PDB file of C-alpha atoms and ligand atoms in Angstrom:
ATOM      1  CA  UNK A 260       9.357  27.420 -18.704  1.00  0.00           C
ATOM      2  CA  UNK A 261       9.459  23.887 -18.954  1.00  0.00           C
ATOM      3  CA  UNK A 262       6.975  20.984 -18.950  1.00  0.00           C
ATOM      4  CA  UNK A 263       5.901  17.905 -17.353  1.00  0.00           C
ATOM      5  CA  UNK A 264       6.915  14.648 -18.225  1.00  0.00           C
ATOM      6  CA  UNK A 265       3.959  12.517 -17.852  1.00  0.00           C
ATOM      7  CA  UNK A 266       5.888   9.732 -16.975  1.00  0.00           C
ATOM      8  CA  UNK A 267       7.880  11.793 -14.140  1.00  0.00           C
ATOM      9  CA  UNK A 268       5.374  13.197 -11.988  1.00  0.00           C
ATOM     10  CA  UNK A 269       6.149  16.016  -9.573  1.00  0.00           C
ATOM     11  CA  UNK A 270       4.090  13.832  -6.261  1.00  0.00           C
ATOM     12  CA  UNK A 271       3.866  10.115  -6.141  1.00  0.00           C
ATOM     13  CA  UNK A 272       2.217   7.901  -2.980  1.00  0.00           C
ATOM     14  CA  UNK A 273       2.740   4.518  -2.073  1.00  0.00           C
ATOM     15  CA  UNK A 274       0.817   1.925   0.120  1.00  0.00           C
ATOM     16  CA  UNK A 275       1.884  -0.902   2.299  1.00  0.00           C
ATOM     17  CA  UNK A 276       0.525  -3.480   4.015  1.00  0.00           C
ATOM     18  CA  UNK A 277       1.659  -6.690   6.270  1.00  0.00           C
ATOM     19  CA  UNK A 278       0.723  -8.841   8.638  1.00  0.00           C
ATOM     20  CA  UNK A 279       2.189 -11.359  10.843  1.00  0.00           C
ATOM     21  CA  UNK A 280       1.397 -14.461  13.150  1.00  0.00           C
ATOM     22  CA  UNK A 281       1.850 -13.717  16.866  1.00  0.00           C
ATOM     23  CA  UNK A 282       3.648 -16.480  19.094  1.00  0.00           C
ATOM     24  CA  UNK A 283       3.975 -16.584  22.799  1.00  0.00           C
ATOM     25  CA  UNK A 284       6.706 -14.986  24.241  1.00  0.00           C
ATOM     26  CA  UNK A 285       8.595 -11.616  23.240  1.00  0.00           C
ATOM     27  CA  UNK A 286      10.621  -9.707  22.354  1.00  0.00           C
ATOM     28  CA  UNK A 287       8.247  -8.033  19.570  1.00  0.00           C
ATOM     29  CA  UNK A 288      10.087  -6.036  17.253  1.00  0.00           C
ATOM     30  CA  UNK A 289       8.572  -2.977  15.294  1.00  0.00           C
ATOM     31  CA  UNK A 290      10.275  -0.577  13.554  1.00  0.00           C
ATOM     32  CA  UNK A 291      13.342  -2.087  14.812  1.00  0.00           C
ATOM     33  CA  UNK A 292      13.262  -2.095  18.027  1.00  0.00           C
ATOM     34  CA  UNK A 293      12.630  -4.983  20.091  1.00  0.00           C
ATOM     35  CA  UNK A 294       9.747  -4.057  22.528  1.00  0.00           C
ATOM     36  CA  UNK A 295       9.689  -6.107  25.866  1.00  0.00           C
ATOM     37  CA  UNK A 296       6.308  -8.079  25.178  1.00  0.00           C
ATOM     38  CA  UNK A 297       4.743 -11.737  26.248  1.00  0.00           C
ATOM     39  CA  UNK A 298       4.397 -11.953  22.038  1.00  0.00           C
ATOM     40  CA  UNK A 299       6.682 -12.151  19.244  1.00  0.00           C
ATOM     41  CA  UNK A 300       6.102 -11.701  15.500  1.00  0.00           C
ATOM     42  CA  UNK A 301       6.455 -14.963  13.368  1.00  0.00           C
ATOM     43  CA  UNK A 302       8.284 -14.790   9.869  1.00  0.00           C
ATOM     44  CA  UNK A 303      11.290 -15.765   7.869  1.00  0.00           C
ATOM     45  CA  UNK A 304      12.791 -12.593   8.367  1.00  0.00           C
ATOM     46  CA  UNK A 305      13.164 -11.061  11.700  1.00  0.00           C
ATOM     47  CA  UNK A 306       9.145 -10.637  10.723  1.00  0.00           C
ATOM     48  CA  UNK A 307       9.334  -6.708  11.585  1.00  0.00           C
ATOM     49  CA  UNK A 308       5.599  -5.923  10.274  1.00  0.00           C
ATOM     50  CA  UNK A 309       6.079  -1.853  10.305  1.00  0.00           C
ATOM     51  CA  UNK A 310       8.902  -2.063   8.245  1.00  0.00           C
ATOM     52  CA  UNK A 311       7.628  -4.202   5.858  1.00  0.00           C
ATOM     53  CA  UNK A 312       4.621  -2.478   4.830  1.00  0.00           C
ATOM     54  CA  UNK A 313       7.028   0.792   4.794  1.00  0.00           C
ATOM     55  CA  UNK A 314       9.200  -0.866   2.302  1.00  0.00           C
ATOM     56  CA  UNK A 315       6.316  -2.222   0.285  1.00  0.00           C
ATOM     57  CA  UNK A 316       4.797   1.450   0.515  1.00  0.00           C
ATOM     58  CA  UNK A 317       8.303   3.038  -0.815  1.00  0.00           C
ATOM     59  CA  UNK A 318       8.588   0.168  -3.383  1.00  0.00           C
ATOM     60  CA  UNK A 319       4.918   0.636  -4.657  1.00  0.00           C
ATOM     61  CA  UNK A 320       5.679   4.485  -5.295  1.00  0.00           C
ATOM     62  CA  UNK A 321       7.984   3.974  -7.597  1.00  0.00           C
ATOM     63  CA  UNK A 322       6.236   0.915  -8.741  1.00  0.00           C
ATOM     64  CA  UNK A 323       9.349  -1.316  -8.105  1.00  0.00           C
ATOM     65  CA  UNK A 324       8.487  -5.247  -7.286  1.00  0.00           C
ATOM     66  CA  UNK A 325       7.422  -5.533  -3.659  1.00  0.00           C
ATOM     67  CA  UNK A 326       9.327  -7.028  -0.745  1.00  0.00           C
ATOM     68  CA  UNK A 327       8.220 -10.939  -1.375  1.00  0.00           C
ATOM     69  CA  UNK A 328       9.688 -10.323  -5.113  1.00  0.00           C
ATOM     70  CA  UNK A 329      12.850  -8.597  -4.145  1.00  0.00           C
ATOM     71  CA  UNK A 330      13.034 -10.887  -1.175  1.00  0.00           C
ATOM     72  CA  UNK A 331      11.459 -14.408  -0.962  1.00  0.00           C
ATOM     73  CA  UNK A 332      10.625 -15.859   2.206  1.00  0.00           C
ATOM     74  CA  UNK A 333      11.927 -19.160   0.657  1.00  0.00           C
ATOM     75  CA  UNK A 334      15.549 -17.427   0.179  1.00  0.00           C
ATOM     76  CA  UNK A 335      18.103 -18.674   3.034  1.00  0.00           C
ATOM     77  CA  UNK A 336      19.444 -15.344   2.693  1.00  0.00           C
ATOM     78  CA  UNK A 337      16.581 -13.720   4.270  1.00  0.00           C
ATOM     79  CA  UNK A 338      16.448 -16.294   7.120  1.00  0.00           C
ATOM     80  CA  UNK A 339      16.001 -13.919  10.175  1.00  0.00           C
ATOM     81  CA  UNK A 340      17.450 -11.034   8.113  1.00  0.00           C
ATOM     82  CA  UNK A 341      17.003  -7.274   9.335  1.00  0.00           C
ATOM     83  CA  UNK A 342      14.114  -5.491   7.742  1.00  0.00           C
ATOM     84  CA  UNK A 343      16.360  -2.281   8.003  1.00  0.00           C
ATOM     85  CA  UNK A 344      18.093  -4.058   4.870  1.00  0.00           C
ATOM     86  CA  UNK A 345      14.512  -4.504   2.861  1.00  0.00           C
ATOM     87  CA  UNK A 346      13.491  -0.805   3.885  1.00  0.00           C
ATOM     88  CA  UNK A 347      17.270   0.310   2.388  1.00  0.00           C
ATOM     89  CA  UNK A 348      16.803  -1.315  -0.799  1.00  0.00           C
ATOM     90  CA  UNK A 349      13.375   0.274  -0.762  1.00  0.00           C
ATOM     91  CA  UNK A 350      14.728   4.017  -0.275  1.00  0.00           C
ATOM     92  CA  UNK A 351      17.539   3.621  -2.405  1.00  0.00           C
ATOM     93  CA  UNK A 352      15.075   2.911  -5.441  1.00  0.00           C
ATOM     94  CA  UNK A 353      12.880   6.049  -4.648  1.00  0.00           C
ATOM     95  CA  UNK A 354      16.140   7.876  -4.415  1.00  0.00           C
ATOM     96  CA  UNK A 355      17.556   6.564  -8.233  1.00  0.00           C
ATOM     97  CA  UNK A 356      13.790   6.661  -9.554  1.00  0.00           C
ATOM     98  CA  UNK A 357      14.293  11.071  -8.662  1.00  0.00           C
ATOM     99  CA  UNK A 358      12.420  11.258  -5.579  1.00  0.00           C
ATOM    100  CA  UNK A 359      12.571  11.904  -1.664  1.00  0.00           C
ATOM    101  CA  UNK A 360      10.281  10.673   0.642  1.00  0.00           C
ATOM    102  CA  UNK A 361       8.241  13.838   2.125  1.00  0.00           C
ATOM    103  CA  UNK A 362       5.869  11.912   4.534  1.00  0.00           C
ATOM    104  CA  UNK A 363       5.009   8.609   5.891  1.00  0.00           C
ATOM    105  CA  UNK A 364       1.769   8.006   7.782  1.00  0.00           C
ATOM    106  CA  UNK A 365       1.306   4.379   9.301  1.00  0.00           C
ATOM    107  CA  UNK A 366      -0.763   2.524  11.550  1.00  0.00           C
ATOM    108  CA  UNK A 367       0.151  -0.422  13.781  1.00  0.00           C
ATOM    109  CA  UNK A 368      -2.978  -2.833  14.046  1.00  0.00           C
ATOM    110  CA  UNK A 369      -2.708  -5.351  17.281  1.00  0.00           C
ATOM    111  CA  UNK A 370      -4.595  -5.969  20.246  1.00  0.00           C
ATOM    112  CA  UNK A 371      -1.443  -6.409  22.712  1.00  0.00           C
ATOM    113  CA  UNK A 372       1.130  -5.165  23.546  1.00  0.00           C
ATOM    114  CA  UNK A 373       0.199  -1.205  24.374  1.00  0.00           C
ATOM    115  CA  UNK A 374       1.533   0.691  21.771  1.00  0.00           C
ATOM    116  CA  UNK A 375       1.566   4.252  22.939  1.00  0.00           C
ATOM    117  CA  UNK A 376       4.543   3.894  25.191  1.00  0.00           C
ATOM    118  CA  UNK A 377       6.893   3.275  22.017  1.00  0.00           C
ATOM    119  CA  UNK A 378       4.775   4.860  19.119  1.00  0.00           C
ATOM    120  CA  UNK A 379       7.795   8.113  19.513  1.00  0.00           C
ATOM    121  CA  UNK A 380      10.500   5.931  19.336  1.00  0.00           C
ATOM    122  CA  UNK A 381       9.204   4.070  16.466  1.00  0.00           C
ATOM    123  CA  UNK A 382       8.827   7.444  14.501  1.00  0.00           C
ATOM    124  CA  UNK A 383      12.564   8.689  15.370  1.00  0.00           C
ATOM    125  CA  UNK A 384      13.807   5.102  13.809  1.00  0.00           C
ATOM    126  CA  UNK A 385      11.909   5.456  10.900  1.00  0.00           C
ATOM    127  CA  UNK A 386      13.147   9.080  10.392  1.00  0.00           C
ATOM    128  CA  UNK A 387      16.361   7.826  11.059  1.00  0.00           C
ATOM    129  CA  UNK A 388      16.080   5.105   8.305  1.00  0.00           C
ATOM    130  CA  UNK A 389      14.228   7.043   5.474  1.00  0.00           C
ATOM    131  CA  UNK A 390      16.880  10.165   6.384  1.00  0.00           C
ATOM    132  CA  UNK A 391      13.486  12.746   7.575  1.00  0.00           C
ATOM    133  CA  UNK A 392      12.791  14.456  10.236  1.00  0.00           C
ATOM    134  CA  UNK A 393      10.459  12.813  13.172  1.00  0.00           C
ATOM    135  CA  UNK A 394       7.818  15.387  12.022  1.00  0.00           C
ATOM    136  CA  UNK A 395       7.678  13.753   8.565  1.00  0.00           C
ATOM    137  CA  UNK A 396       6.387  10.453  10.174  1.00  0.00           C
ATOM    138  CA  UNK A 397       3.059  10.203  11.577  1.00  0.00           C
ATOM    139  CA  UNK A 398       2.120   6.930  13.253  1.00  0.00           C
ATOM    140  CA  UNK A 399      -0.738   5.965  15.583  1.00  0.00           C
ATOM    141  CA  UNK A 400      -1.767   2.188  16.717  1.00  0.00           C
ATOM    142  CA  UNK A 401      -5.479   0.804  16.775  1.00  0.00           C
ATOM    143  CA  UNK A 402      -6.484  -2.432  18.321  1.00  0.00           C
ATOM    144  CA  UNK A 403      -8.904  -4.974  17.130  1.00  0.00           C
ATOM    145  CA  UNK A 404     -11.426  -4.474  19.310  1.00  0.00           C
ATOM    146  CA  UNK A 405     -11.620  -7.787  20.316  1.00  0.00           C
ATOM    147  CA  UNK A 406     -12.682  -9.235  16.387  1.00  0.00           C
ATOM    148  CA  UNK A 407     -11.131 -11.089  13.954  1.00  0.00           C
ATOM    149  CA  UNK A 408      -7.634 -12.187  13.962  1.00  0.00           C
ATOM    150  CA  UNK A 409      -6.160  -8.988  15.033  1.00  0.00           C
ATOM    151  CA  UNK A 410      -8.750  -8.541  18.436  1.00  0.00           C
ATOM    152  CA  UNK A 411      -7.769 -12.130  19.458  1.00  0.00           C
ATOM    153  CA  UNK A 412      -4.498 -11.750  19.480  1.00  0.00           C
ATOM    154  CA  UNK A 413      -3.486 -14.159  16.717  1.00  0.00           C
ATOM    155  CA  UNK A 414      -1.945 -11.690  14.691  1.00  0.00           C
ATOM    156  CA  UNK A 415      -0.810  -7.959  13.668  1.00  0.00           C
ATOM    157  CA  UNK A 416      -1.094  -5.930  10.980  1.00  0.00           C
ATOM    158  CA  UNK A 417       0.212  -2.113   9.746  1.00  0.00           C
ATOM    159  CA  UNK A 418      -0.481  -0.034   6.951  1.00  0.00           C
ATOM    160  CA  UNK A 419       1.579   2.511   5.380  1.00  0.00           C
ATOM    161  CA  UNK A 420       1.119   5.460   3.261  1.00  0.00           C
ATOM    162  CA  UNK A 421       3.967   7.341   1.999  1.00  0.00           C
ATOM    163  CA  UNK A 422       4.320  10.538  -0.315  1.00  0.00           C
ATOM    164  CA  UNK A 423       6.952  11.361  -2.513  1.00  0.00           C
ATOM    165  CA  UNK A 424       8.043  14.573  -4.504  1.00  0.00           C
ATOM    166  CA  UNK A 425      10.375  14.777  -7.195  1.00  0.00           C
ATOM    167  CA  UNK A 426      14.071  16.025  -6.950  1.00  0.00           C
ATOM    168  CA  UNK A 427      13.873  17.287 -10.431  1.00  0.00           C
ATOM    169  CA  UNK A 428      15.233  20.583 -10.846  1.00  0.00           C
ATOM    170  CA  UNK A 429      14.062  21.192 -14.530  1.00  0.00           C
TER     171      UNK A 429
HETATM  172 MG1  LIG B 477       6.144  -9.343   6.544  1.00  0.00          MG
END
């Protein structure tokens, strides 16, 4: 029999959230891949909002500093830098804090481009990354329906939820 450390829970969940200026003129990248669109994402980094709010959603889990701590947007060594690196960081502190990721589920918030075409793609590189299978990543896209800065265009958005269980054995 043994018994639960308060402080090491069996289940943990994280949130994330991002958003980004649009400019004119693609490629937009999202989830790391660069999708062939009349708008691009503007940031210091390669301003990849899917995988940001996944990395802040790993990092909050395990309550580790979010992406702007571990990362400034003032650093020059995050000038145009691959999110894949932020998101790594981010899994390699759920995986010393005891844990492995057992879902994600994420929404992309933008009124252009279309989403749907590259929604399965998007899930097989963030299995890929977080080392899960495609069926541990749900992800779906909603646009702004016209309001605010997401339904004009000016900007997108994504929110992340992940779980986490414990790879405790006692
Ligand atoms: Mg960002």
């Amino acid at each position: 029999m043994h018994t639960m450390n308060p402080n090491r829970p069996p289940f943990r969940i994280g949130l994330g959230y991002d958003s980004h200026r649009l400019g004119n003129g693609g490629p937009l990248r999202i989830a790391a891949i660069d999708i062939d669109a009349e708008v691009h994402a503007i940031g210091h980094s390669d301003a990849d909002v899917l995988l940001h709010a996944l990395t802040d959603a790993c990092l909050g889990a395990v309550a580790a500093p979010d992406i702007g701590r571990l990362f400034p947007d003032n650093a020059d060594e995050n000038r145009d830098r691959d999110s894949r690196d932020f998101l790594a960081e981010a899994v390699h502190r759920v995986r010393h804090a005891g844990y492995r990721i057992l879902n994600v589920d994420a929404v992309i918030l933008a009124e252009r481009p279309k989403m749907s075409p590259h929604i399965d793609a998007m899930r097989q590189t963030m299995a890929g990354l977080l080392d899960v299978e495609i069926d541990q990543i749900g992800l779906k896209a909603k646009t702004g329906e016209l309001v605010g800065p997401i339904g004009s265009g000016a900007a997108i958005a994504a929110r992340v939820a992940v779980m986490l269980g414990s790879t405790a054995t006692t």
